[in-house]
Short mmCIF file of C-alpha atoms in Angstrom, two decimals:
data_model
loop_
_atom_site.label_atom_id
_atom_site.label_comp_id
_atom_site.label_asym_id
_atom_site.label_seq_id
_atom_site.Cartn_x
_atom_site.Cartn_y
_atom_site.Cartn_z
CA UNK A 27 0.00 0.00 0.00
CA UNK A 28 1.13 3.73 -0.38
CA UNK A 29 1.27 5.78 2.41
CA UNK A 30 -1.60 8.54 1.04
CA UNK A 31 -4.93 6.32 0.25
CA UNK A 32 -8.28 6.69 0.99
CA UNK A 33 -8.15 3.28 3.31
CA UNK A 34 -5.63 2.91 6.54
CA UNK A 35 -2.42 0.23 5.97
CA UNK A 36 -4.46 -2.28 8.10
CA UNK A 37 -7.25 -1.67 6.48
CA UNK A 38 -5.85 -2.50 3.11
CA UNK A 39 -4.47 -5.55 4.26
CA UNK A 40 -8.03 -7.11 6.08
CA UNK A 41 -8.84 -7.58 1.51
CA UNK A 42 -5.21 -8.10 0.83
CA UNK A 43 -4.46 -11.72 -0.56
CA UNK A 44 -0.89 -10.67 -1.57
CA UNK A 45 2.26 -9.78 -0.07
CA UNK A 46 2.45 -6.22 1.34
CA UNK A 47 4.84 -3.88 1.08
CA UNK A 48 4.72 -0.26 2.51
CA UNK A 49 5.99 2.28 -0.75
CA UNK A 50 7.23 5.38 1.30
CA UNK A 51 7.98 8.92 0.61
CA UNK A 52 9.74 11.01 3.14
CA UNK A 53 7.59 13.54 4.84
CA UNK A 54 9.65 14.07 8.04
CA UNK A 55 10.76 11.94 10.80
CA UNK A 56 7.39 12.14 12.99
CA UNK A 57 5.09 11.27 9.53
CA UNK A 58 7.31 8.47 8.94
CA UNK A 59 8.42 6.71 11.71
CA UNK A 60 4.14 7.06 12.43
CA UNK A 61 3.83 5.47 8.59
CA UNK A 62 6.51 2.60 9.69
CA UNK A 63 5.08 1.08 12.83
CA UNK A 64 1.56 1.41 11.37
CA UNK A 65 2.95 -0.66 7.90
CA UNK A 66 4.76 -3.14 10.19
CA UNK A 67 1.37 -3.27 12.70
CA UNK A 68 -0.35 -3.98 9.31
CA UNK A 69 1.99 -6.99 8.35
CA UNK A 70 4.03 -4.98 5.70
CA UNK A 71 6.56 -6.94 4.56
CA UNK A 72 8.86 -4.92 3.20
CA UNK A 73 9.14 -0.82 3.30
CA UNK A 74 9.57 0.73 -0.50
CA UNK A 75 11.20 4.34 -0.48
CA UNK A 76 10.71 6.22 -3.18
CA UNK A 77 13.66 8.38 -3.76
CA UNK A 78 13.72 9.87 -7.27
CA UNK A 79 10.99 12.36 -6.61
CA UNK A 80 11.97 15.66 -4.23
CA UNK A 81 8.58 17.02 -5.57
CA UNK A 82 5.40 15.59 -6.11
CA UNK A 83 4.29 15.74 -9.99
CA UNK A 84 1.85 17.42 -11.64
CA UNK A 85 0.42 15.45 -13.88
CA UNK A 86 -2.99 16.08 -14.66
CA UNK A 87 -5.54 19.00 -13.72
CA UNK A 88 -6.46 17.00 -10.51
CA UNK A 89 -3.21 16.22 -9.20
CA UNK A 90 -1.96 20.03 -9.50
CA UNK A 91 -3.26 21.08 -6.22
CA UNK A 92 -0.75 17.64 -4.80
CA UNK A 93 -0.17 18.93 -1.44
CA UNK A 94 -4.10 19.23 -0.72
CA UNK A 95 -4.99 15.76 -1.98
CA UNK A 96 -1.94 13.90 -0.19
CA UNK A 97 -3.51 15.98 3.34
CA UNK A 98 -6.36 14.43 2.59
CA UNK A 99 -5.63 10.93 1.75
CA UNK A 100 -3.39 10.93 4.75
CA UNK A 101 -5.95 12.72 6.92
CA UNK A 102 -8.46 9.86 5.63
CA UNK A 103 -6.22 7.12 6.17
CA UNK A 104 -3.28 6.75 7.66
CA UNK A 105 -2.95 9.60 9.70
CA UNK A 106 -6.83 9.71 10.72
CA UNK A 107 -5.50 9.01 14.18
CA UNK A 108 -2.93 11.56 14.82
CA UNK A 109 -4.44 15.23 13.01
CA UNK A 110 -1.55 16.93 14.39
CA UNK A 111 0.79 15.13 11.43
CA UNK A 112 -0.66 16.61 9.19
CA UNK A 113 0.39 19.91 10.38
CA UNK A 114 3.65 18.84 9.84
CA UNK A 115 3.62 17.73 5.67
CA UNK A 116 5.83 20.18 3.86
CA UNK A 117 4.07 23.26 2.07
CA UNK A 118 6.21 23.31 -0.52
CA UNK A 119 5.36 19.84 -1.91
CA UNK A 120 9.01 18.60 -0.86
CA UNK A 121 8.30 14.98 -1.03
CA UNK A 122 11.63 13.16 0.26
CA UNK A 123 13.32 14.42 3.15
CA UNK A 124 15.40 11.61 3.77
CA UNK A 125 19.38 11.00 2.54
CA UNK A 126 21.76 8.22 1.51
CA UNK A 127 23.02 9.24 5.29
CA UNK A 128 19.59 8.70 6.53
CA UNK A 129 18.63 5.40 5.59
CA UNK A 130 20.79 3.92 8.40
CA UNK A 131 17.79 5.28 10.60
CA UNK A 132 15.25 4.56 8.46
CA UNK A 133 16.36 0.25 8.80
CA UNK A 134 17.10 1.07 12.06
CA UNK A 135 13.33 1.83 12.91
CA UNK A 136 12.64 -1.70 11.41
CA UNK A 137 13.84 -4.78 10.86
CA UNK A 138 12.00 -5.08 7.25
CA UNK A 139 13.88 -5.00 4.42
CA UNK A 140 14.53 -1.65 2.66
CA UNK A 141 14.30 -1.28 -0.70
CA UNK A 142 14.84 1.85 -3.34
CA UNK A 143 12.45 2.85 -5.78
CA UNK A 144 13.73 5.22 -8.51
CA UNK A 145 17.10 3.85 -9.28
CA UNK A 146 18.53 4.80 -13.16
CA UNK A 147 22.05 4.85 -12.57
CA UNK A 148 25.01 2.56 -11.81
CA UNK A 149 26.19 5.06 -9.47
CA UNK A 150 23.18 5.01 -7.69
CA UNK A 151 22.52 1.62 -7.46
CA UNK A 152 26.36 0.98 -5.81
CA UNK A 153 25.29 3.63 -3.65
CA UNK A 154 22.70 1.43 -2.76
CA UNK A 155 24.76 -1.33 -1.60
CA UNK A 156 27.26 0.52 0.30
CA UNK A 157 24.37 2.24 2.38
CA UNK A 158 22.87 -1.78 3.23
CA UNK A 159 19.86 -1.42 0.97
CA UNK A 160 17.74 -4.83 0.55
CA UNK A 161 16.79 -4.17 -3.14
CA UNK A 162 16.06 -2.01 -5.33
CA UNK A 163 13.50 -0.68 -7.97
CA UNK A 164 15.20 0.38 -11.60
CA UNK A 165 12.13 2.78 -12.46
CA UNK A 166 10.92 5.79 -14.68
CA UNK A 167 7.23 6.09 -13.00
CA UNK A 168 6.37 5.19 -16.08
CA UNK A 169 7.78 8.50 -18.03
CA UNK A 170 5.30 10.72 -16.01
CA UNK A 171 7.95 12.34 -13.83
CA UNK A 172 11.05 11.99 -16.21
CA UNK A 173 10.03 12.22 -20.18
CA UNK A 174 12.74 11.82 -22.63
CA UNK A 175 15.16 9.95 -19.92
CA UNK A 176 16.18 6.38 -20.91
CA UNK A 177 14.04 3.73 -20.29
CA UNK A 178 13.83 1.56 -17.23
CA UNK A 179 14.10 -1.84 -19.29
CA UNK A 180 17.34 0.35 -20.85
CA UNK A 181 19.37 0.64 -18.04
CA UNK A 182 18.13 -1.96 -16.44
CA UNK A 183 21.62 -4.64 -17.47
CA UNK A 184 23.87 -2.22 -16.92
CA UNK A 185 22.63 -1.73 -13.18
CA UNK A 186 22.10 -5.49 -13.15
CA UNK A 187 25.05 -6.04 -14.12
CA UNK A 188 26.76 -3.73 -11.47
CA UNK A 189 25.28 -4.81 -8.28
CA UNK A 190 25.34 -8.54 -9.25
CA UNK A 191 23.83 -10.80 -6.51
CA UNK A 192 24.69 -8.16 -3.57
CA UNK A 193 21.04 -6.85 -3.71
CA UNK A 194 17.87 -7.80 -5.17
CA UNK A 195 17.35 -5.96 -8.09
CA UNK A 196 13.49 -5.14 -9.83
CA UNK A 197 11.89 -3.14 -12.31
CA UNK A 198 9.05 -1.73 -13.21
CA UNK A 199 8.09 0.86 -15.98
CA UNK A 200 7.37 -0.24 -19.91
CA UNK A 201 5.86 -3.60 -18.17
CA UNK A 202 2.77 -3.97 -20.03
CA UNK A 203 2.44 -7.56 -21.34
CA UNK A 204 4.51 -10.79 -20.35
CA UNK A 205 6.86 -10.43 -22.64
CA UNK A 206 8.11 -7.00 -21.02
CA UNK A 207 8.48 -9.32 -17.97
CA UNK A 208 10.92 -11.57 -19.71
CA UNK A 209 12.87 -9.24 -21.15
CA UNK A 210 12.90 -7.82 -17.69
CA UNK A 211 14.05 -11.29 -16.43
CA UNK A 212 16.66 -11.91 -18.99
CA UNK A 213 18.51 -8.71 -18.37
CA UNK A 214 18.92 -9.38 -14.90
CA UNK A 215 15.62 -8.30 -13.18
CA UNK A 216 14.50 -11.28 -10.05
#
């Protein structure tokens, strides 16, 4: 489950006949650390930063007043139970307040594995390792937030290729039929 919907983590997973895992963006120590404990209350299994996005998008008429609608989603759901959060989500739309140097707290405030959404780069995806990372996500959003860039399934080997077995590596992006997932598979996606 994201942490801005309309129902509460546990909620989500009372209808849930999958794994769970918790896809995060940093709003702030308080918001998150509340976020954590209620995904790992809910039976999250793993916790999903996203980390490619300092802003949130604007993508269609609806989504340009962001900042209101992820208030109320959170005010709706997860944060229904502690109002004074939301008093706390950034203004400005600043989405991800936490660092490479912050995601030793971040594990340390759970013992699920962490993974990265929003890898493109080799760099990045070393960086990844060194900081203890579980996994990560080689992802585009699906173009919304980064038209023009190189596809996910693009530098997908490369990054693959890179991190080796250290890490779990997935993608997502350009999946649209099972073929996309093999292709994924053969160039190194688990």
């Amino acid at each position: 489950p994201a942490n801005a919907g309309v129902y509460s983590f546990a909620e989500t997973a009372e209808h849930a006949t999958g794994p769970l895992w918790l896809q995060l963006y940093g709003y702030g120590d308080e918001i998150t650390e509340h976020l954590v404990t209620m995904a790992m209350d809910a039976g999250c299994g793993a916790i999903c930063l996203t980390i490619d996005i300092p802003i949130s998008g604007t993508t269609d008429r609806r989504l340009s007043r962001s900042t209101l609608l992820v208030q109320e989603l959170l005010a709706r759901g997860n944060l229904r139970d502690r109002p004074d959060l939301l008093e706390k989500l950034p203004a400005d739309r600043k989405m991800n307040t936490l660092t490479w140097s912050r995601l030793a707290w971040l594990k340390s405030l759970t013992g699920l594995p962490l993974v990265l959404k929003g890898i493109r780069t080799v760099d990045d995806a070393l960086r990844a390792v060194d900081h203890g990372v579980d996994g990560i996500i080689v992802s585009t959003h699906g173009g919304r937030y980064f038209d023009g860039s190189p596809g996910a399934i693009e530098v997908l080997p490369d990054i693959a290729g890179a991190v080796g077995d250290q890490i779990e590596v997935y993608m997502d992006s350009g999946v649209r039929r099972g073929t996309d997932v093999l292709k994924a598979l053969a160039l190194g996606a688990r």
